[in-house]
Coordinates of C-alpha atoms in Angstrom, one line a residue:
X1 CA 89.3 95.6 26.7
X2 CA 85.4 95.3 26.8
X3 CA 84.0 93.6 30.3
X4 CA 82.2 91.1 28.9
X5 CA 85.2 90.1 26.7
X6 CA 88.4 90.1 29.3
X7 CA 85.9 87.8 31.7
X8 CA 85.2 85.5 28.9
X9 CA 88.8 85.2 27.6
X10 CA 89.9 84.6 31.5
X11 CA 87.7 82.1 31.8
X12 CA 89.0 80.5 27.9
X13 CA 92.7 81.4 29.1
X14 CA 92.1 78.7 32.2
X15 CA 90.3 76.3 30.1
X16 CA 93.2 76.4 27.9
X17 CA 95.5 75.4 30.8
X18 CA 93.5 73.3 32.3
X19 CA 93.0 71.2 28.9
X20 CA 96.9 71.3 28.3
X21 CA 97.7 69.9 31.6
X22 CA 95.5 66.5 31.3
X23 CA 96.5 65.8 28.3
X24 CA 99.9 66.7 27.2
X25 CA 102.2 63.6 27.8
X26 CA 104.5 63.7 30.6
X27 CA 107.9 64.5 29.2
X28 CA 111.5 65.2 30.8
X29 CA 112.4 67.8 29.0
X30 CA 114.4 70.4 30.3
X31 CA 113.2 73.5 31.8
X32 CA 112.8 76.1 28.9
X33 CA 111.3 73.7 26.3
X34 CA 108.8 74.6 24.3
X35 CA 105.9 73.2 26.2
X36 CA 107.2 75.6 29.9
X37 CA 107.5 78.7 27.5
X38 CA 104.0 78.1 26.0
X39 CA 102.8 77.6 29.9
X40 CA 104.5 80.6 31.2
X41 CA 103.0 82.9 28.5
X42 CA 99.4 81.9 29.7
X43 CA 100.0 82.9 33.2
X44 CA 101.3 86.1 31.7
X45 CA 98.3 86.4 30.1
X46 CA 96.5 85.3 33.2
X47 CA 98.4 88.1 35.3
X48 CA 97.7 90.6 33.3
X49 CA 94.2 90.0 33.0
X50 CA 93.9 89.8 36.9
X51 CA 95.6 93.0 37.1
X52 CA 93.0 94.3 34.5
X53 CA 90.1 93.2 36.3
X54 CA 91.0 94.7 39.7
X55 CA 91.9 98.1 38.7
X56 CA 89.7 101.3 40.1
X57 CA 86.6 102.6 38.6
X58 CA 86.6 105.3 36.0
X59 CA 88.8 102.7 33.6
X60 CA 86.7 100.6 31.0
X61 CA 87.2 97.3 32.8
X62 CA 84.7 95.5 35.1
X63 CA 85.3 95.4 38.9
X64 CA 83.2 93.3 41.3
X65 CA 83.1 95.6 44.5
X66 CA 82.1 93.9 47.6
X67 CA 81.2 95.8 50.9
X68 CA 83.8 94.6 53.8
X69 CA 81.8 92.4 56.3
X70 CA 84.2 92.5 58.9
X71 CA 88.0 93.0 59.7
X72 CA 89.1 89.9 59.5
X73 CA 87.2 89.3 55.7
X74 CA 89.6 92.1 54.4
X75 CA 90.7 91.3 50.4
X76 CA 94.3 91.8 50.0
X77 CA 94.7 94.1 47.1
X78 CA 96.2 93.3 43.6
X79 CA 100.1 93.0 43.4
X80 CA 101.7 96.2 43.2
X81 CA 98.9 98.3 44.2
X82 CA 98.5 100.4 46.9
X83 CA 96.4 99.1 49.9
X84 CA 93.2 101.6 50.1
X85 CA 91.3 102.0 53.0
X86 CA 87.1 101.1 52.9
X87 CA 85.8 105.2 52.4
X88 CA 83.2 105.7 55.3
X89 CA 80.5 107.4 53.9
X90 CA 78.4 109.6 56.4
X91 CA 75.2 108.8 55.0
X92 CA 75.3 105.3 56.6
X93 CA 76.1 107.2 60.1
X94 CA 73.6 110.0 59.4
X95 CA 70.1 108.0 59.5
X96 CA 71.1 106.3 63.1
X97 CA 71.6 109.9 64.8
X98 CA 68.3 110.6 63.4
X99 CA 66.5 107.7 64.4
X100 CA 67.8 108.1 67.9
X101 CA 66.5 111.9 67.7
X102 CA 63.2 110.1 66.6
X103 CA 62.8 108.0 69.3
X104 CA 63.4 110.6 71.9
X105 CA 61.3 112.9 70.6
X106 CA 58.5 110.2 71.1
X107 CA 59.7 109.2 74.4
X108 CA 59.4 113.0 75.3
X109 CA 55.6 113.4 73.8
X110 CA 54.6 110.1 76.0
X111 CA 56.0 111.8 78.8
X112 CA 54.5 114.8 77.7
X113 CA 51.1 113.2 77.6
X114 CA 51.4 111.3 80.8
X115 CA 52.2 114.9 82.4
X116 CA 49.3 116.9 81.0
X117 CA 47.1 114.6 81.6
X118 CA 47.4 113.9 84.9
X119 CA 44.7 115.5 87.6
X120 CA 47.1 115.1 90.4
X121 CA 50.0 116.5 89.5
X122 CA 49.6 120.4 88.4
X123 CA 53.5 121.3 88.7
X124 CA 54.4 118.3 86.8
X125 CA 51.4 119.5 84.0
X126 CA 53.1 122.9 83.8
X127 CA 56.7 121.9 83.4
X128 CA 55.5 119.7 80.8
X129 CA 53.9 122.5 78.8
X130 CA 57.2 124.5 79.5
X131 CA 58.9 122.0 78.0
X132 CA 57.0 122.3 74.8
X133 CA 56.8 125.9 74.3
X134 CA 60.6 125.4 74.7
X135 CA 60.6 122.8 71.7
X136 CA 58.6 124.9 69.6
X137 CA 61.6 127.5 69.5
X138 CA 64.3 125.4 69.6
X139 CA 66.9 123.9 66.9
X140 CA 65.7 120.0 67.3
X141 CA 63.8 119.3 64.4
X142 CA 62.0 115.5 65.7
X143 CA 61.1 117.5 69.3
X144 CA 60.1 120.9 67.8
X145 CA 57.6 118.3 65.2
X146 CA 56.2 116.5 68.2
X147 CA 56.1 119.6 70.4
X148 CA 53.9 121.5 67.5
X149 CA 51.5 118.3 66.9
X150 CA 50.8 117.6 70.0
X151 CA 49.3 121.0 70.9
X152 CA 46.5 120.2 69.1
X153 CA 45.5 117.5 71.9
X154 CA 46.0 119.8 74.9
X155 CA 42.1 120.7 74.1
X156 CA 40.3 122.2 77.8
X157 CA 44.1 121.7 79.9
X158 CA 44.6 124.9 81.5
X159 CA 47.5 126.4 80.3
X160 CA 48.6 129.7 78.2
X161 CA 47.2 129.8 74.9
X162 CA 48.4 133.1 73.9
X163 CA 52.0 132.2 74.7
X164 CA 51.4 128.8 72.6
X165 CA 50.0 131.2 69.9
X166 CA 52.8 132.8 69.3
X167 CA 55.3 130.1 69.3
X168 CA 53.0 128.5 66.6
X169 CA 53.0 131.5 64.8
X170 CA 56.4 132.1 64.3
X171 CA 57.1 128.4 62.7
X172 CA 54.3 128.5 60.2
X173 CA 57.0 130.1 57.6
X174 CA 59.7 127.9 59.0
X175 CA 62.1 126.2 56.0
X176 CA 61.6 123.0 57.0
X177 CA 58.6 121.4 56.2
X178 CA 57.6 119.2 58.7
X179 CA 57.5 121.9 61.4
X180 CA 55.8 124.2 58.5
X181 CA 52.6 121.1 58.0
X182 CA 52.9 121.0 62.0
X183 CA 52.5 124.6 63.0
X184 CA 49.6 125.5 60.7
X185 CA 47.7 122.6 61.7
X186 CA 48.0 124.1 65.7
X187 CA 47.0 126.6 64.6
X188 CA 43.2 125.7 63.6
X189 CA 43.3 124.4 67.5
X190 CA 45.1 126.5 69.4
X191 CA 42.9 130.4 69.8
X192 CA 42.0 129.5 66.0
X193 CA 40.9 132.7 63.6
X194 CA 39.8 133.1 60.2
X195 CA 42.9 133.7 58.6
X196 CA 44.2 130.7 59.5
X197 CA 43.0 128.9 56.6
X198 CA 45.6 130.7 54.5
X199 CA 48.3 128.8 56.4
X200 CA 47.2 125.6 55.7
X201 CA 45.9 126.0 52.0
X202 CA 49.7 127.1 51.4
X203 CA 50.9 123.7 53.4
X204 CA 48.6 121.7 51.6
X205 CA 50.2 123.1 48.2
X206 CA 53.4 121.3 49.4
X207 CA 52.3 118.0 48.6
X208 CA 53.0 116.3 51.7
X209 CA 51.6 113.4 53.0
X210 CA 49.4 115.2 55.6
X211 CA 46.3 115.8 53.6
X212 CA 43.7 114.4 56.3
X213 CA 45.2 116.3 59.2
X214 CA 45.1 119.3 56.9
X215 CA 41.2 118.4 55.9
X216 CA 40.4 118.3 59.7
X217 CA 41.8 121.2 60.3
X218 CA 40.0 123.2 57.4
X219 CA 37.0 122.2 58.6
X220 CA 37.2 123.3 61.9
X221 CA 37.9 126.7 61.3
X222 CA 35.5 126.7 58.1
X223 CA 32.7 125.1 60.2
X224 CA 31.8 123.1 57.3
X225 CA 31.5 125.4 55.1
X226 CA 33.7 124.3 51.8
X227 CA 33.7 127.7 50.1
X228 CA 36.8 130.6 49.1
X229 CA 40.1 129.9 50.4
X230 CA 38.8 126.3 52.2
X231 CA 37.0 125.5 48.8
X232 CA 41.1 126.2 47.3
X233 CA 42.7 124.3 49.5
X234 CA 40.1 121.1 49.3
X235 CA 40.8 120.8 45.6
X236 CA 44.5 120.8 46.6
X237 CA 44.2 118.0 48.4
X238 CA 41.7 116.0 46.2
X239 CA 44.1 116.4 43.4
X240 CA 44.9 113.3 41.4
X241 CA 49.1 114.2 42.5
X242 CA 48.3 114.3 46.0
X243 CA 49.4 112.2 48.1
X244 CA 46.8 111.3 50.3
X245 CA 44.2 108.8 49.4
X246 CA 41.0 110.8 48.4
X247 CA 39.0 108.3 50.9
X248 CA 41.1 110.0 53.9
X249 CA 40.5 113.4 52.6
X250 CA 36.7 112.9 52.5
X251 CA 37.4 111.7 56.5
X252 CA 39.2 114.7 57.1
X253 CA 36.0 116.8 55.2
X254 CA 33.5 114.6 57.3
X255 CA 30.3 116.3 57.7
X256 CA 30.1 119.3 55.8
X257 CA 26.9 121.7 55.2
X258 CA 27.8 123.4 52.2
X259 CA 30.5 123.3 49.7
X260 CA 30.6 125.2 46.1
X261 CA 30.0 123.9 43.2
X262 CA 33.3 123.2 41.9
X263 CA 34.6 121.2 45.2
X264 CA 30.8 119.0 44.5
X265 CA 31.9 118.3 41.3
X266 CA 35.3 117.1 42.1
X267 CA 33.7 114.5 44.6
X268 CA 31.3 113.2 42.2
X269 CA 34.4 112.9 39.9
X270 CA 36.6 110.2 42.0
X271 CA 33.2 108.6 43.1
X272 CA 32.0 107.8 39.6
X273 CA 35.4 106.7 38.8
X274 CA 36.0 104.3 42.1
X275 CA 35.0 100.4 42.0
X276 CA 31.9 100.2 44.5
X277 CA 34.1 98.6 47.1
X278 CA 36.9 100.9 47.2
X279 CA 37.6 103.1 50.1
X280 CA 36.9 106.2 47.9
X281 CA 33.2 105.6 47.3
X282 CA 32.5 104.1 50.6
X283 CA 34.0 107.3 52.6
X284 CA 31.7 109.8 50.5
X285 CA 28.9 108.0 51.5
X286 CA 29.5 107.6 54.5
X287 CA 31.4 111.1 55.6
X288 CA 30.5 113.7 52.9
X289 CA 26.4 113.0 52.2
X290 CA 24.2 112.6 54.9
X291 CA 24.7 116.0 56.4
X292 CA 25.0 118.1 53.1
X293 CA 22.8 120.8 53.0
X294 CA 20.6 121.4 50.5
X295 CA 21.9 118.6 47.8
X296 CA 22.5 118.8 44.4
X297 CA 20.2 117.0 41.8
X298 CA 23.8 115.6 41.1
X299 CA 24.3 114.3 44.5
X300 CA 20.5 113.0 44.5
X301 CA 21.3 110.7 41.3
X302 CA 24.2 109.3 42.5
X303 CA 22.4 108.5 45.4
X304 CA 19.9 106.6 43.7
X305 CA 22.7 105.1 41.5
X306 CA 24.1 104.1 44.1
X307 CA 21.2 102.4 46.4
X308 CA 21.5 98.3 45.9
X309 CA 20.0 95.7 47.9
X310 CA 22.8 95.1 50.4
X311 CA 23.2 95.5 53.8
X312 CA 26.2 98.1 53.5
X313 CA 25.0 100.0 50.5
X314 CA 21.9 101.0 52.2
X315 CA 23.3 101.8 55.6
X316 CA 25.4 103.8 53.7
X317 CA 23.0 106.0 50.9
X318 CA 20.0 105.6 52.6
X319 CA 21.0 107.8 55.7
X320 CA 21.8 110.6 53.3
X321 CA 17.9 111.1 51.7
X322 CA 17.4 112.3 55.8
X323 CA 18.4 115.7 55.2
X324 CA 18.9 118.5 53.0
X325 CA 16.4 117.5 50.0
X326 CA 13.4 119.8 48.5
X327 CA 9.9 118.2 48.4
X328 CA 11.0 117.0 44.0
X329 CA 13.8 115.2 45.8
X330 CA 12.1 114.0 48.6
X331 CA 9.7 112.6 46.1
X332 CA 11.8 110.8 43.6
X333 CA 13.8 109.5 46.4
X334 CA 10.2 107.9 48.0
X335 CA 9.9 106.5 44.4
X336 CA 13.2 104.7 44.3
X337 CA 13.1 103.4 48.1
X338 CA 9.8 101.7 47.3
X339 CA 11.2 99.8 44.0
X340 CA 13.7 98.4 45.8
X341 CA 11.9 97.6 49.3
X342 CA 8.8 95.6 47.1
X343 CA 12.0 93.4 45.4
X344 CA 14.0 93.1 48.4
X345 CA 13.2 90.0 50.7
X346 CA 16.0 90.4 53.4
X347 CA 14.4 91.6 56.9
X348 CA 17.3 93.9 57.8
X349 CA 17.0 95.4 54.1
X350 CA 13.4 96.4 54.7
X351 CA 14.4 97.9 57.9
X352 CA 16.6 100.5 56.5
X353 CA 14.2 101.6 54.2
X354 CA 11.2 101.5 56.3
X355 CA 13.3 104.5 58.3
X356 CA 14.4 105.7 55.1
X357 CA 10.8 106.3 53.3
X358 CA 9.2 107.4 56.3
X359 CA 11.9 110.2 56.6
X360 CA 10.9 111.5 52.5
X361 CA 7.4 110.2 51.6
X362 CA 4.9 111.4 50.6
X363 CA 0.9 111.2 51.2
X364 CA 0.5 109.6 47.7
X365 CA 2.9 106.9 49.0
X366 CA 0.2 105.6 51.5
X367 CA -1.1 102.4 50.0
X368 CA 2.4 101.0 48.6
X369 CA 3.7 101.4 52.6
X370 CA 0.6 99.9 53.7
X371 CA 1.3 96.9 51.6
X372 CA 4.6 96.5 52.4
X373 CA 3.5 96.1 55.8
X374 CA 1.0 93.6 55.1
X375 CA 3.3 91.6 53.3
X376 CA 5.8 91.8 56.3
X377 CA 3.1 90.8 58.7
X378 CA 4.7 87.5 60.2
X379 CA 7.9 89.6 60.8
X380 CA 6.1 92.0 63.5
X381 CA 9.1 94.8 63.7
X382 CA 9.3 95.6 60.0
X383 CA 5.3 95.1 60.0
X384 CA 5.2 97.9 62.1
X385 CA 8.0 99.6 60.8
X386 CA 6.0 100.2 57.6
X387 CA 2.8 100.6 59.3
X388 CA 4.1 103.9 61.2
X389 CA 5.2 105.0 58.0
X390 CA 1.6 104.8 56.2
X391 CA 0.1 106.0 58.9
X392 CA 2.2 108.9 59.6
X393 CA 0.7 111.9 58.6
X394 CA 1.7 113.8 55.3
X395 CA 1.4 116.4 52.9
X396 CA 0.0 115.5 49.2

């Protein structure tokens, strides 16, 4: 019998008796009249449609399964089955043995930190950092994690780097994943070389949620430098699959000098297609721009695109026309900071560009920055703001 169609004939079965005993007349008929026969084949029929409902799974019936929630809420079971006992599954024991792991791993990097750190206590330092090359080979996955993270911080603290090498080394290929991202981003900190960008293009392939820890660390051993394997691994993480928000990324890219082509174009890419206000579009401004040397005519227009009238929008674009553009740029830049600074009215406005012409114009540009600061004469800061700039001198 159908779900659906045993529960709605229970529920018909006990209006039935329900109906039948209000309104059949009260009779003194003996026991095994018509009217207890008719009665005692509906609780049949209700027996056997209890017994139908609380069978096991695997049958075509409908059974409501309740978790127990507590021994003394224990349903009896059915008539004539067999009592079964509540199956306790180890995935409901597994994730509390973990979280205790969790937690004392982080208890042990706090005391790790408190230990390294200290200036007073050199034996207490060292059996900390013991204690973590000990991690680093050993079977517990949340302390070997924290252990291998960590190293990154230990920065100018005395201790051996060459020993911490090679524990780092021999985890990058580990199977687990976590100590896999871990280890190759020591790496780029701890006695970091060339090769280790290979490492952490292959851990950024894995898709985890690491991508601005990875970006960091790419750009410390690239120096800034977005090109080969680093220019690889960046498109990784800028993928529209990863991850990581693409704002982070650009954080973890934060400053770079140079990048190829194809990494530029990518940027460009999730900038044109991010709202104004969105995290994505702020962060390239802000981190990926102003030192980028020399810029694209591709990353010049999107500057100007970009440039509006607001107090964020300029602190963010403006900084970037500062370095890395030829005299053409410098030029059309100069054009576009004086449209907007003789329609803008707001005093902080007009200081951002005043710093930002004076930093890319021209000779030629002399009489609009001398009126600009003639019109600006009440305010005497941005009056002299644009006066330095006219009077600065220039080539033509």
């Amino acid at each position: 019998m159908k779900p659906l169609a045993a529960f709605l004939l229970g529920i018909l079965a006990c209006s039935a008796v329900w109906w039948m005993a209000r309104t059949w007349p009260a009779t003194d008929a003996p026991a095994g009249s018509a009217r207890d026969a008719r009665l005692d084949d509906l609780e049949r029929e209700l027996a056997a449609l209890r017994a139908r409902l609380d069978r096991s799974p695997g049958h075509d019936t409908w059974e409501v399964s309740r978790p127990p929630r507590g021994p003394a809420l224990s349903v009896p079971p059915a008539p004539g089955a067999e009592p079964v006992a509540p199956p306790v599954a180890p995935a409901q024991r597994a994730p509390a043995a973990v979280r205790e792991a969790q937690l004392h791993a982080a208890a042990k990097r706090k005391a790790w930190h408190a230990a390294v750190s200290s200036l007073t206590d050199p034996a207490g330092r060292q059996a900390a950092l013991d204690e973590m090359l000990e991690a680093m080979g050993g079977d517990d996955q949340p302390l070997r994690v924290h252990a291998l993270s960590y190293a990154r911080w230990l920065g100018d603290v005395p201790y051996d780097k060459q020993a911490f090498r090679r524990a780092i080394e021999r985890r990058v290929g580990d199977e687990d994943i976590e100590t896999r991202v871990a280890a190759a981003i020591a790496l780029a900190y701890v006695e970091p070389m060339g090769v280790d960008v290979e490492a952490l293009v292959r851990v950024a392939e894995l898709g985890t949620g690491d991508g601005e820890q990875i970006a960091l660390a790419l750009n410390r051993l690239s120096h800034g430098v977005w090109e080969g394997r680093a220019a690889d691994g960046a498109l990784v993480l800028l993928g529209d699959g990863y991850p990581t928000k693409k704002a982070f990324v650009m954080r973890g890219m934060k400053g770079p000098v140079r990048m190829e082509p194809r990494v530029e174009a990518r940027l460009l890419e999730i900038v044109r297609a991010a709202s104004p206000q969105d995290y994505d579009s702020a962060y390239f401004f802000h981190f990926i721009t102003p030192d980028l040397r020399p810029k694209s005519d591709a990353v010049v227009d999107l500057l100007v695109e970009a440039m509006g009238t607001s107090d964020r929008d300029l602190r963010m674009v403006v900084r970037s026309f500062q370095t890395g553009l030829d005299e053409r740029q410098k030029q059309r830049a100069a054009q576009a900071l004086l449209r907007i600074a003789e329609s803008a009215d707001r005093a902080s406005v007009q200081r951002h560009l005043a710093t930002a012409v004076d930093s890319v114009a021209s000779a030629t540009d002399r009489s609009r920055m001398e009126a600009l600061a003639a019109r600006y004469e009440a305010d005497t800061a941005i009056s002299a703001l644009w006066r330095q700039a006219a009077e600065r001198p220039r080539p033509r």
